[in-house]
Amino acid sequence: MGLVVSRSVEMVVALLAVVKAGGAYVPIDPRYPASRIAFMLGDARPEVVLATAETAERVPAADGLRLLVLDDQHTQQRIGSGIGHRSDGR
């Protein structure tokens, strides 16, 4: 998972969520030049990139790459609808 989020509380929450879900992440500073971001995403080939509305424009479009904008209203509704529906009973 690529993580293109400015240093913030949201970044820490996203990091913890990925780790708790058993995933791995590639932290990408949105201040990097566009060519560096494109190289890192091309090299790591994440299936999903987490970003905020502020940083999403820094993520280049690529085939098979899904962009999840954390502070987007639609994303928040989709995340909120899954709360309390864990399959492992915890």
mmCIF file of N, CA and C in Angstrom:
data_model
loop_
_atom_site.group_PDB
_atom_site.id
_atom_site.type_symbol
_atom_site.label_atom_id
_atom_site.label_comp_id
_atom_site.label_asym_id
_atom_site.label_seq_id
_atom_site.Cartn_x
_atom_site.Cartn_y
_atom_site.Cartn_z
ATOM 1 N N MET A 1 0.847 -1.160 0.000
ATOM 2 C CA MET A 1 0.000 0.000 0.000
ATOM 3 C C MET A 1 0.898 1.230 0.000
ATOM 4 N N GLY A 2 0.588 2.143 -0.876
ATOM 5 C CA GLY A 2 1.287 3.417 -0.887
ATOM 6 C C GLY A 2 0.579 4.386 0.040
ATOM 7 N N LEU A 3 1.322 5.210 0.693
ATOM 8 C CA LEU A 3 0.737 6.172 1.627
ATOM 9 C C LEU A 3 1.289 7.548 1.296
ATOM 10 N N VAL A 4 0.471 8.354 0.608
ATOM 11 C CA VAL A 4 0.875 9.703 0.201
ATOM 12 C C VAL A 4 0.071 10.687 1.047
ATOM 13 N N VAL A 5 0.563 10.913 2.262
ATOM 14 C CA VAL A 5 -0.141 11.750 3.233
ATOM 15 C C VAL A 5 0.890 12.640 3.922
ATOM 16 N N SER A 6 0.549 13.904 4.100
ATOM 17 C CA SER A 6 1.432 14.815 4.836
ATOM 18 C C SER A 6 1.550 14.361 6.285
ATOM 19 N N ARG A 7 2.624 14.742 6.935
ATOM 20 C CA ARG A 7 2.810 14.377 8.338
ATOM 21 C C ARG A 7 1.700 15.004 9.166
ATOM 22 N N SER A 8 0.901 14.127 9.777
ATOM 23 C CA SER A 8 -0.276 14.591 10.506
ATOM 24 C C SER A 8 -0.820 13.445 11.348
ATOM 25 N N VAL A 9 -1.864 13.737 12.088
ATOM 26 C CA VAL A 9 -2.563 12.702 12.845
ATOM 27 C C VAL A 9 -3.136 11.664 11.885
ATOM 28 N N GLU A 10 -3.663 12.117 10.749
ATOM 29 C CA GLU A 10 -4.231 11.201 9.764
ATOM 30 C C GLU A 10 -3.190 10.205 9.267
ATOM 31 N N MET A 11 -1.943 10.664 9.117
ATOM 32 C CA MET A 11 -0.877 9.778 8.668
ATOM 33 C C MET A 11 -0.631 8.677 9.698
ATOM 34 N N VAL A 12 -0.573 9.048 10.962
ATOM 35 C CA VAL A 12 -0.338 8.064 12.020
ATOM 36 C C VAL A 12 -1.482 7.057 12.069
ATOM 37 N N VAL A 13 -2.706 7.539 11.972
ATOM 38 C CA VAL A 13 -3.872 6.650 11.989
ATOM 39 C C VAL A 13 -3.823 5.693 10.802
ATOM 40 N N ALA A 14 -3.482 6.200 9.626
ATOM 41 C CA ALA A 14 -3.395 5.349 8.435
ATOM 42 C C ALA A 14 -2.300 4.296 8.593
ATOM 43 N N LEU A 15 -1.145 4.690 9.127
ATOM 44 C CA LEU A 15 -0.055 3.734 9.349
ATOM 45 C C LEU A 15 -0.493 2.621 10.296
ATOM 46 N N LEU A 16 -1.111 3.001 11.394
ATOM 47 C CA LEU A 16 -1.564 2.007 12.366
ATOM 48 C C LEU A 16 -2.632 1.092 11.778
ATOM 49 N N ALA A 17 -3.526 1.642 10.981
ATOM 50 C CA ALA A 17 -4.581 0.833 10.362
ATOM 51 C C ALA A 17 -3.995 -0.202 9.409
ATOM 52 N N VAL A 18 -3.033 0.203 8.611
ATOM 53 C CA VAL A 18 -2.401 -0.729 7.666
ATOM 54 C C VAL A 18 -1.681 -1.837 8.423
ATOM 55 N N VAL A 19 -0.918 -1.469 9.442
ATOM 56 C CA VAL A 19 -0.169 -2.461 10.215
ATOM 57 C C VAL A 19 -1.116 -3.399 10.955
ATOM 58 N N LYS A 20 -2.163 -2.853 11.564
ATOM 59 C CA LYS A 20 -3.126 -3.682 12.297
ATOM 60 C C LYS A 20 -3.835 -4.660 11.368
ATOM 61 N N ALA A 21 -4.045 -4.256 10.120
ATOM 62 C CA ALA A 21 -4.685 -5.136 9.139
ATOM 63 C C ALA A 21 -3.710 -6.168 8.576
ATOM 64 N N GLY A 22 -2.447 -6.092 9.000
ATOM 65 C CA GLY A 22 -1.460 -7.057 8.538
ATOM 66 C C GLY A 22 -0.820 -6.691 7.215
ATOM 67 N N GLY A 23 -0.972 -5.444 6.815
ATOM 68 C CA GLY A 23 -0.426 -5.004 5.536
ATOM 69 C C GLY A 23 0.947 -4.386 5.666
ATOM 70 N N ALA A 24 1.472 -4.033 4.529
ATOM 71 C CA ALA A 24 2.747 -3.322 4.453
ATOM 72 C C ALA A 24 2.489 -2.015 3.725
ATOM 73 N N TYR A 25 3.320 -1.028 3.980
ATOM 74 C CA TYR A 25 3.102 0.270 3.348
ATOM 75 C C TYR A 25 4.417 0.868 2.881
ATOM 76 N N VAL A 26 4.292 1.748 1.908
ATOM 77 C CA VAL A 26 5.421 2.523 1.406
ATOM 78 C C VAL A 26 5.088 3.980 1.688
ATOM 79 N N PRO A 27 5.763 4.610 2.652
ATOM 80 C CA PRO A 27 5.478 6.020 2.919
ATOM 81 C C PRO A 27 6.100 6.887 1.828
ATOM 82 N N ILE A 28 5.289 7.757 1.259
ATOM 83 C CA ILE A 28 5.750 8.640 0.187
ATOM 84 C C ILE A 28 5.430 10.074 0.582
ATOM 85 N N ASP A 29 6.444 10.877 0.692
ATOM 86 C CA ASP A 29 6.268 12.281 1.057
ATOM 87 C C ASP A 29 5.652 13.021 -0.130
ATOM 88 N N PRO A 30 4.482 13.637 0.053
ATOM 89 C CA PRO A 30 3.845 14.335 -1.067
ATOM 90 C C PRO A 30 4.646 15.534 -1.566
ATOM 91 N N ARG A 31 5.683 15.934 -0.823
ATOM 92 C CA ARG A 31 6.526 17.047 -1.272
ATOM 93 C C ARG A 31 7.600 16.592 -2.256
ATOM 94 N N TYR A 32 7.744 15.269 -2.438
ATOM 95 C CA TYR A 32 8.708 14.771 -3.421
ATOM 96 C C TYR A 32 8.330 15.268 -4.812
ATOM 97 N N PRO A 33 9.295 15.385 -5.708
ATOM 98 C CA PRO A 33 8.967 15.729 -7.100
ATOM 99 C C PRO A 33 8.074 14.641 -7.714
ATOM 100 N N ALA A 34 7.244 15.038 -8.661
ATOM 101 C CA ALA A 34 6.310 14.102 -9.299
ATOM 102 C C ALA A 34 7.033 12.890 -9.877
ATOM 103 N N SER A 35 8.213 13.108 -10.453
ATOM 104 C CA SER A 35 8.947 11.985 -11.044
ATOM 105 C C SER A 35 9.384 10.979 -9.976
ATOM 106 N N ARG A 36 9.741 11.464 -8.794
ATOM 107 C CA ARG A 36 10.146 10.578 -7.696
ATOM 108 C C ARG A 36 8.957 9.776 -7.191
ATOM 109 N N ILE A 37 7.805 10.420 -7.045
ATOM 110 C CA ILE A 37 6.594 9.723 -6.601
ATOM 111 C C ILE A 37 6.220 8.648 -7.614
ATOM 112 N N ALA A 38 6.249 8.997 -8.897
ATOM 113 C CA ALA A 38 5.918 8.030 -9.946
ATOM 114 C C ALA A 38 6.885 6.848 -9.922
ATOM 115 N N PHE A 39 8.185 7.121 -9.733
ATOM 116 C CA PHE A 39 9.172 6.046 -9.673
ATOM 117 C C PHE A 39 8.901 5.124 -8.490
ATOM 118 N N MET A 40 8.662 5.705 -7.316
ATOM 119 C CA MET A 40 8.438 4.896 -6.118
ATOM 120 C C MET A 40 7.196 4.023 -6.257
ATOM 121 N N LEU A 41 6.121 4.595 -6.793
ATOM 122 C CA LEU A 41 4.903 3.811 -6.978
ATOM 123 C C LEU A 41 5.096 2.747 -8.050
ATOM 124 N N GLY A 42 5.825 3.081 -9.109
ATOM 125 C CA GLY A 42 6.100 2.102 -10.154
ATOM 126 C C GLY A 42 6.973 0.965 -9.655
ATOM 127 N N ASP A 43 7.922 1.278 -8.801
ATOM 128 C CA ASP A 43 8.827 0.269 -8.260
ATOM 129 C C ASP A 43 8.124 -0.620 -7.235
ATOM 130 N N ALA A 44 7.350 -0.026 -6.351
ATOM 131 C CA ALA A 44 6.669 -0.780 -5.291
ATOM 132 C C ALA A 44 5.414 -1.488 -5.804
ATOM 133 N N ARG A 45 4.781 -0.931 -6.819
ATOM 134 C CA ARG A 45 3.549 -1.459 -7.418
ATOM 135 C C ARG A 45 2.463 -1.782 -6.390
ATOM 136 N N PRO A 46 2.089 -0.821 -5.565
ATOM 137 C CA PRO A 46 1.006 -1.087 -4.610
ATOM 138 C C PRO A 46 -0.325 -1.193 -5.348
ATOM 139 N N GLU A 47 -1.231 -1.962 -4.791
ATOM 140 C CA GLU A 47 -2.562 -2.071 -5.377
ATOM 141 C C GLU A 47 -3.423 -0.877 -4.990
ATOM 142 N N VAL A 48 -3.158 -0.322 -3.810
ATOM 143 C CA VAL A 48 -3.947 0.790 -3.287
ATOM 144 C C VAL A 48 -2.997 1.880 -2.800
ATOM 145 N N VAL A 49 -3.386 3.120 -3.029
ATOM 146 C CA VAL A 49 -2.649 4.262 -2.491
ATOM 147 C C VAL A 49 -3.611 5.066 -1.630
ATOM 148 N N LEU A 50 -3.232 5.306 -0.390
ATOM 149 C CA LEU A 50 -4.012 6.158 0.504
ATOM 150 C C LEU A 50 -3.483 7.579 0.391
ATOM 151 N N ALA A 51 -4.402 8.522 0.274
ATOM 152 C CA ALA A 51 -4.034 9.934 0.181
ATOM 153 C C ALA A 51 -5.135 10.756 0.838
ATOM 154 N N THR A 52 -4.902 12.036 0.955
ATOM 155 C CA THR A 52 -5.933 12.967 1.412
ATOM 156 C C THR A 52 -6.341 13.816 0.212
ATOM 157 N N ALA A 53 -7.386 14.594 0.367
ATOM 158 C CA ALA A 53 -7.810 15.469 -0.726
ATOM 159 C C ALA A 53 -6.678 16.411 -1.117
ATOM 160 N N GLU A 54 -5.886 16.808 -0.141
ATOM 161 C CA GLU A 54 -4.768 17.723 -0.378
ATOM 162 C C GLU A 54 -3.641 17.066 -1.172
ATOM 163 N N THR A 55 -3.405 15.769 -0.957
ATOM 164 C CA THR A 55 -2.262 15.100 -1.585
ATOM 165 C C THR A 55 -2.628 14.204 -2.762
ATOM 166 N N ALA A 56 -3.905 13.953 -2.977
ATOM 167 C CA ALA A 56 -4.330 13.024 -4.034
ATOM 168 C C ALA A 56 -3.868 13.459 -5.418
ATOM 169 N N GLU A 57 -3.798 14.757 -5.649
ATOM 170 C CA GLU A 57 -3.377 15.251 -6.967
ATOM 171 C C GLU A 57 -1.918 14.924 -7.262
ATOM 172 N N ARG A 58 -1.152 14.551 -6.242
ATOM 173 C CA ARG A 58 0.261 14.191 -6.427
ATOM 174 C C ARG A 58 0.432 12.743 -6.886
ATOM 175 N N VAL A 59 -0.645 11.946 -6.807
ATOM 176 C CA VAL A 59 -0.579 10.535 -7.182
ATOM 177 C C VAL A 59 -0.846 10.403 -8.677
ATOM 178 N N PRO A 60 0.132 9.882 -9.439
ATOM 179 C CA PRO A 60 -0.078 9.742 -10.881
ATOM 180 C C PRO A 60 -1.068 8.619 -11.184
ATOM 181 N N ALA A 61 -1.830 8.791 -12.235
ATOM 182 C CA ALA A 61 -2.761 7.748 -12.666
ATOM 183 C C ALA A 61 -1.959 6.585 -13.237
ATOM 184 N N ALA A 62 -2.345 5.368 -12.889
ATOM 185 C CA ALA A 62 -1.669 4.177 -13.403
ATOM 186 C C ALA A 62 -2.681 3.041 -13.493
ATOM 187 N N ASP A 63 -2.481 2.170 -14.461
ATOM 188 C CA ASP A 63 -3.367 1.018 -14.621
ATOM 189 C C ASP A 63 -3.325 0.138 -13.379
ATOM 190 N N GLY A 64 -4.492 -0.237 -12.892
ATOM 191 C CA GLY A 64 -4.585 -1.136 -11.755
ATOM 192 C C GLY A 64 -4.351 -0.498 -10.403
ATOM 193 N N LEU A 65 -4.076 0.788 -10.363
ATOM 194 C CA LEU A 65 -3.812 1.473 -9.098
ATOM 195 C C LEU A 65 -5.104 2.109 -8.593
ATOM 196 N N ARG A 66 -5.496 1.733 -7.390
ATOM 197 C CA ARG A 66 -6.696 2.315 -6.789
ATOM 198 C C ARG A 66 -6.279 3.391 -5.800
ATOM 199 N N LEU A 67 -6.901 4.542 -5.918
ATOM 200 C CA LEU A 67 -6.621 5.670 -5.029
ATOM 201 C C LEU A 67 -7.761 5.797 -4.034
ATOM 202 N N LEU A 68 -7.436 5.768 -2.763
ATOM 203 C CA LEU A 68 -8.420 5.913 -1.700
ATOM 204 C C LEU A 68 -8.140 7.228 -0.989
ATOM 205 N N VAL A 69 -9.042 8.195 -1.152
ATOM 206 C CA VAL A 69 -8.877 9.521 -0.551
ATOM 207 C C VAL A 69 -9.550 9.495 0.818
ATOM 208 N N LEU A 70 -8.737 9.549 1.858
ATOM 209 C CA LEU A 70 -9.209 9.328 3.220
ATOM 210 C C LEU A 70 -10.250 10.325 3.699
ATOM 211 N N ASP A 71 -10.130 11.587 3.322
ATOM 212 C CA ASP A 71 -11.081 12.584 3.811
ATOM 213 C C ASP A 71 -12.185 12.891 2.805
ATOM 214 N N ASP A 72 -12.375 12.015 1.842
ATOM 215 C CA ASP A 72 -13.463 12.155 0.882
ATOM 216 C C ASP A 72 -14.758 11.663 1.533
ATOM 217 N N GLN A 73 -15.842 12.370 1.326
ATOM 218 C CA GLN A 73 -17.114 12.021 1.966
ATOM 219 C C GLN A 73 -17.569 10.616 1.573
ATOM 220 N N HIS A 74 -17.441 10.262 0.301
ATOM 221 C CA HIS A 74 -17.854 8.936 -0.167
ATOM 222 C C HIS A 74 -17.025 7.842 0.520
ATOM 223 N N THR A 75 -15.734 8.062 0.643
ATOM 224 C CA THR A 75 -14.853 7.096 1.307
ATOM 225 C C THR A 75 -15.248 6.938 2.768
ATOM 226 N N GLN A 76 -15.501 8.040 3.449
ATOM 227 C CA GLN A 76 -15.870 7.976 4.860
ATOM 228 C C GLN A 76 -17.189 7.237 5.055
ATOM 229 N N GLN A 77 -18.138 7.416 4.136
ATOM 230 C CA GLN A 77 -19.407 6.696 4.231
ATOM 231 C C GLN A 77 -19.194 5.200 4.050
ATOM 232 N N ARG A 78 -18.344 4.830 3.102
ATOM 233 C CA ARG A 78 -18.073 3.407 2.859
ATOM 234 C C ARG A 78 -17.357 2.781 4.047
ATOM 235 N N ILE A 79 -16.412 3.498 4.638
ATOM 236 C CA ILE A 79 -15.698 2.978 5.801
ATOM 237 C C ILE A 79 -16.655 2.863 6.983
ATOM 238 N N GLY A 80 -17.462 3.894 7.209
ATOM 239 C CA GLY A 80 -18.402 3.907 8.325
ATOM 240 C C GLY A 80 -19.449 2.817 8.240
ATOM 241 N N SER A 81 -19.835 2.417 7.034
ATOM 242 C CA SER A 81 -20.864 1.391 6.887
ATOM 243 C C SER A 81 -20.354 0.016 7.278
ATOM 244 N N GLY A 82 -19.030 -0.161 7.354
ATOM 245 C CA GLY A 82 -18.470 -1.457 7.719
ATOM 246 C C GLY A 82 -18.129 -1.592 9.189
ATOM 247 N N ILE A 83 -18.325 -0.547 9.966
ATOM 248 C CA ILE A 83 -17.979 -0.593 11.388
ATOM 249 C C ILE A 83 -18.913 -1.553 12.119
ATOM 250 N N GLY A 84 -18.326 -2.394 12.944
ATOM 251 C CA GLY A 84 -19.125 -3.327 13.731
ATOM 252 C C GLY A 84 -19.463 -4.613 13.008
ATOM 253 N N HIS A 85 -18.864 -4.852 11.862
ATOM 254 C CA HIS A 85 -19.180 -6.043 11.085
ATOM 255 C C HIS A 85 -17.947 -6.914 10.898
ATOM 256 N N ARG A 86 -17.206 -7.133 11.951
ATOM 257 C CA ARG A 86 -15.990 -7.948 11.869
ATOM 258 C C ARG A 86 -16.363 -9.417 11.790
ATOM 259 N N SER A 87 -15.674 -10.140 10.959
ATOM 260 C CA SER A 87 -15.961 -11.558 10.792
ATOM 261 C C SER A 87 -15.303 -12.425 11.865
ATOM 262 N N ASP A 88 -14.315 -11.899 12.580
ATOM 263 C CA ASP A 88 -13.613 -12.708 13.578
ATOM 264 C C ASP A 88 -14.221 -12.576 14.980
ATOM 265 N N GLY A 89 -15.300 -11.832 15.124
ATOM 266 C CA GLY A 89 -16.006 -11.737 16.389
ATOM 267 C C GLY A 89 -15.424 -10.803 17.421
ATOM 268 N N ARG A 90 -14.333 -10.104 17.102
ATOM 269 C CA ARG A 90 -13.733 -9.176 18.069
ATOM 270 C C ARG A 90 -14.413 -7.846 18.042
#
